[in-house]
Amino acid sequence: MSPRFKAASQLKRRLETSDADLSDKTAFLWIVCLALVSVAARNFEDGLSLDAPLYASIARNIAKTGEWFFMYGNVPDFVPFTEHTHFGFWLQAIIFKILPAADWSARILGHLSYLVNLFLIYKISSHYFNKVAAIIAVLLLWSWPVFSNFHSTFYLDGPTLSFGLGFLVSYY
């Protein structure tokens, strides 16, 4: 038996035995730690990205007026605003009803959807493959800057992805 084959078989055995060691609670805790490093650290930056102020203005108007179906963002070119679905605006309006409308509170929905998305990717990958593949998938997404950047501000991509992944998890 060649040394390379022996090392590969030992690695395979180690990965197979370690597959049962990681519980969902432990996986969620290390995903929270990863999120603190990548996304939550950006919570203290000033300002938001390009579209996020318009989205936050729409959510703030929903929270102030209670008009849940008319999207008004204080920009005359976008009256009524019909580019995106209402769900993400509603979630952010609920946050603005609880917390003051500010840059840091506008980022909360992105932070929460980042946690949810990484955990749902972990659950889907561990269900269809194994926990080692799930860990690799989460680490690859965590290391991809575009994925974390979309979750560090108020974009609607994160909650939309959470909704879709939640549907996939509820399906199996």
Short mmCIF file of C-alpha atoms in Angstrom, two decimals:
data_model
loop_
_atom_site.label_atom_id
_atom_site.label_comp_id
_atom_site.label_asym_id
_atom_site.label_seq_id
_atom_site.Cartn_x
_atom_site.Cartn_y
_atom_site.Cartn_z
CA MET A 1 0.00 0.00 0.00
CA SER A 2 1.47 3.35 -1.02
CA PRO A 3 1.91 6.10 1.61
CA ARG A 4 -0.35 8.43 -0.36
CA PHE A 5 -3.19 5.86 -0.41
CA LYS A 6 -2.66 5.14 3.28
CA ALA A 7 -2.86 8.85 4.18
CA ALA A 8 -5.99 9.28 2.06
CA SER A 9 -7.71 6.32 3.69
CA GLN A 10 -6.79 7.61 7.16
CA LEU A 11 -8.19 11.03 6.30
CA LYS A 12 -11.37 9.43 4.97
CA ARG A 13 -11.75 7.36 8.14
CA ARG A 14 -11.19 10.43 10.34
CA LEU A 15 -13.77 12.45 8.43
CA GLU A 16 -16.31 9.64 8.60
CA THR A 17 -15.88 9.23 12.35
CA SER A 18 -15.98 12.97 13.00
CA ASP A 19 -19.22 13.31 11.04
CA ALA A 20 -21.38 12.44 14.05
CA ASP A 21 -19.46 14.70 16.44
CA LEU A 22 -20.95 18.04 15.30
CA SER A 23 -24.45 18.81 16.56
CA ASP A 24 -26.73 21.43 15.01
CA LYS A 25 -26.35 23.58 18.12
CA THR A 26 -22.56 23.51 17.87
CA ALA A 27 -22.72 24.23 14.13
CA PHE A 28 -24.97 27.22 14.76
CA LEU A 29 -22.59 28.56 17.42
CA TRP A 30 -19.58 28.47 15.12
CA ILE A 31 -21.66 30.05 12.34
CA VAL A 32 -22.51 32.88 14.78
CA CYS A 33 -18.79 33.31 15.49
CA LEU A 34 -18.01 33.44 11.76
CA ALA A 35 -20.78 35.98 11.26
CA LEU A 36 -19.44 38.16 14.05
CA VAL A 37 -16.08 38.27 12.31
CA SER A 38 -17.33 38.93 8.78
CA VAL A 39 -20.66 40.79 8.89
CA ALA A 40 -21.29 42.19 12.35
CA ALA A 41 -17.92 43.91 12.39
CA ARG A 42 -19.18 46.12 9.55
CA ASN A 43 -22.13 47.32 11.63
CA PHE A 44 -20.16 50.30 12.89
CA GLU A 45 -19.46 51.79 9.44
CA ASP A 46 -21.10 55.08 8.58
CA GLY A 47 -23.72 55.08 5.85
CA LEU A 48 -25.26 52.35 3.79
CA SER A 49 -24.71 51.11 0.24
CA LEU A 50 -26.31 52.47 -2.94
CA ASP A 51 -29.87 51.14 -2.79
CA ALA A 52 -30.10 50.60 0.95
CA PRO A 53 -31.05 54.20 1.88
CA LEU A 54 -34.04 54.04 -0.48
CA TYR A 55 -35.08 50.66 0.93
CA ALA A 56 -34.66 51.90 4.50
CA SER A 57 -36.71 54.98 3.70
CA ILE A 58 -39.53 52.81 2.36
CA ALA A 59 -39.41 50.58 5.45
CA ARG A 60 -39.32 53.64 7.73
CA ASN A 61 -42.40 55.09 5.98
CA ILE A 62 -44.21 51.78 6.41
CA ALA A 63 -43.36 51.78 10.11
CA LYS A 64 -44.43 55.44 10.54
CA THR A 65 -47.64 55.44 8.51
CA GLY A 66 -48.83 51.86 8.91
CA GLU A 67 -49.47 51.68 5.15
CA TRP A 68 -48.14 48.20 4.43
CA PHE A 69 -48.99 48.00 0.73
CA PHE A 70 -47.98 51.40 -0.67
CA MET A 71 -44.22 51.66 -1.11
CA TYR A 72 -43.16 55.28 -0.82
CA GLY A 73 -39.49 56.09 -0.45
CA ASN A 74 -39.42 59.90 -0.67
CA VAL A 75 -37.98 59.72 -4.20
CA PRO A 76 -40.37 61.09 -6.86
CA ASP A 77 -39.00 58.76 -9.55
CA PHE A 78 -40.06 55.70 -7.57
CA VAL A 79 -43.68 56.46 -6.66
CA PRO A 80 -45.00 53.86 -6.09
CA PHE A 81 -41.97 51.65 -5.63
CA THR A 82 -42.63 48.37 -7.43
CA GLU A 83 -39.17 46.92 -8.07
CA HIS A 84 -39.14 44.39 -5.23
CA THR A 85 -41.53 42.29 -3.23
CA HIS A 86 -42.99 43.62 -0.02
CA PHE A 87 -41.76 40.90 2.36
CA GLY A 88 -38.28 42.32 3.05
CA PHE A 89 -39.69 45.82 3.55
CA TRP A 90 -42.25 44.47 6.00
CA LEU A 91 -39.57 42.69 8.03
CA GLN A 92 -37.46 45.84 8.15
CA ALA A 93 -40.51 47.95 9.06
CA ILE A 94 -41.11 45.65 12.04
CA ILE A 95 -37.50 46.21 13.11
CA PHE A 96 -38.01 49.98 12.73
CA LYS A 97 -41.14 49.79 14.90
CA ILE A 98 -39.08 48.17 17.66
CA LEU A 99 -35.79 50.06 17.24
CA PRO A 100 -35.06 53.58 16.01
CA ALA A 101 -34.49 54.00 12.27
CA ALA A 102 -30.72 54.30 11.89
CA ASP A 103 -27.88 52.80 9.86
CA TRP A 104 -27.15 50.15 12.48
CA SER A 105 -30.80 49.06 12.79
CA ALA A 106 -31.18 48.94 9.01
CA ARG A 107 -28.38 46.37 8.93
CA ILE A 108 -30.01 44.00 11.44
CA LEU A 109 -32.15 42.25 8.83
CA GLY A 110 -29.06 41.56 6.72
CA HIS A 111 -27.19 40.22 9.74
CA LEU A 112 -30.04 37.91 10.71
CA SER A 113 -30.50 36.65 7.17
CA TYR A 114 -26.73 35.98 6.99
CA LEU A 115 -26.99 33.73 10.04
CA VAL A 116 -30.10 32.03 8.73
CA ASN A 117 -28.64 31.52 5.25
CA LEU A 118 -25.38 30.00 6.47
CA PHE A 119 -27.24 27.70 8.86
CA LEU A 120 -29.73 26.61 6.18
CA ILE A 121 -26.89 25.96 3.72
CA TYR A 122 -25.30 23.85 6.45
CA LYS A 123 -28.56 21.93 7.03
CA ILE A 124 -29.19 21.33 3.31
CA SER A 125 -25.59 20.24 2.66
CA SER A 126 -25.48 17.94 5.66
CA HIS A 127 -28.81 16.40 4.64
CA TYR A 128 -27.90 15.72 1.01
CA PHE A 129 -24.16 15.07 1.46
CA ASN A 130 -22.55 14.92 4.90
CA LYS A 131 -21.43 17.27 7.65
CA VAL A 132 -17.92 17.60 6.27
CA ALA A 133 -19.32 18.86 2.97
CA ALA A 134 -21.64 21.16 4.91
CA ILE A 135 -18.72 22.66 6.82
CA ILE A 136 -16.79 23.18 3.59
CA ALA A 137 -19.83 24.82 1.96
CA VAL A 138 -20.29 27.22 4.88
CA LEU A 139 -16.59 28.08 5.00
CA LEU A 140 -16.54 28.75 1.25
CA LEU A 141 -19.54 31.05 1.51
CA TRP A 142 -18.05 32.75 4.55
CA SER A 143 -14.78 33.41 2.72
CA TRP A 144 -16.54 34.84 -0.36
CA PRO A 145 -16.61 38.63 0.17
CA VAL A 146 -19.56 39.29 -2.14
CA PHE A 147 -21.82 37.05 -0.08
CA SER A 148 -20.97 38.77 3.19
CA ASN A 149 -21.11 42.25 1.65
CA PHE A 150 -24.69 41.73 0.52
CA HIS A 151 -25.60 40.83 4.09
CA SER A 152 -23.80 43.68 5.78
CA THR A 153 -26.29 46.31 4.64
CA PHE A 154 -30.00 46.54 3.87
CA TYR A 155 -30.30 44.66 0.60
CA LEU A 156 -33.27 42.43 -0.10
CA ASP A 157 -31.18 39.55 -1.46
CA GLY A 158 -30.48 38.06 1.98
CA PRO A 159 -34.08 37.77 3.19
CA THR A 160 -35.14 36.49 -0.25
CA LEU A 161 -32.46 33.79 -0.13
CA SER A 162 -33.54 32.92 3.42
CA PHE A 163 -37.11 32.51 2.24
CA GLY A 164 -36.06 30.22 -0.63
CA LEU A 165 -33.69 28.15 1.48
CA GLY A 166 -36.33 27.86 4.19
CA PHE A 167 -38.68 26.43 1.60
CA LEU A 168 -36.07 23.86 0.54
CA VAL A 169 -35.44 22.82 4.14
CA SER A 170 -39.17 22.50 4.85
CA TYR A 171 -39.53 20.38 1.71
CA TYR A 172 -37.32 17.49 2.85
#
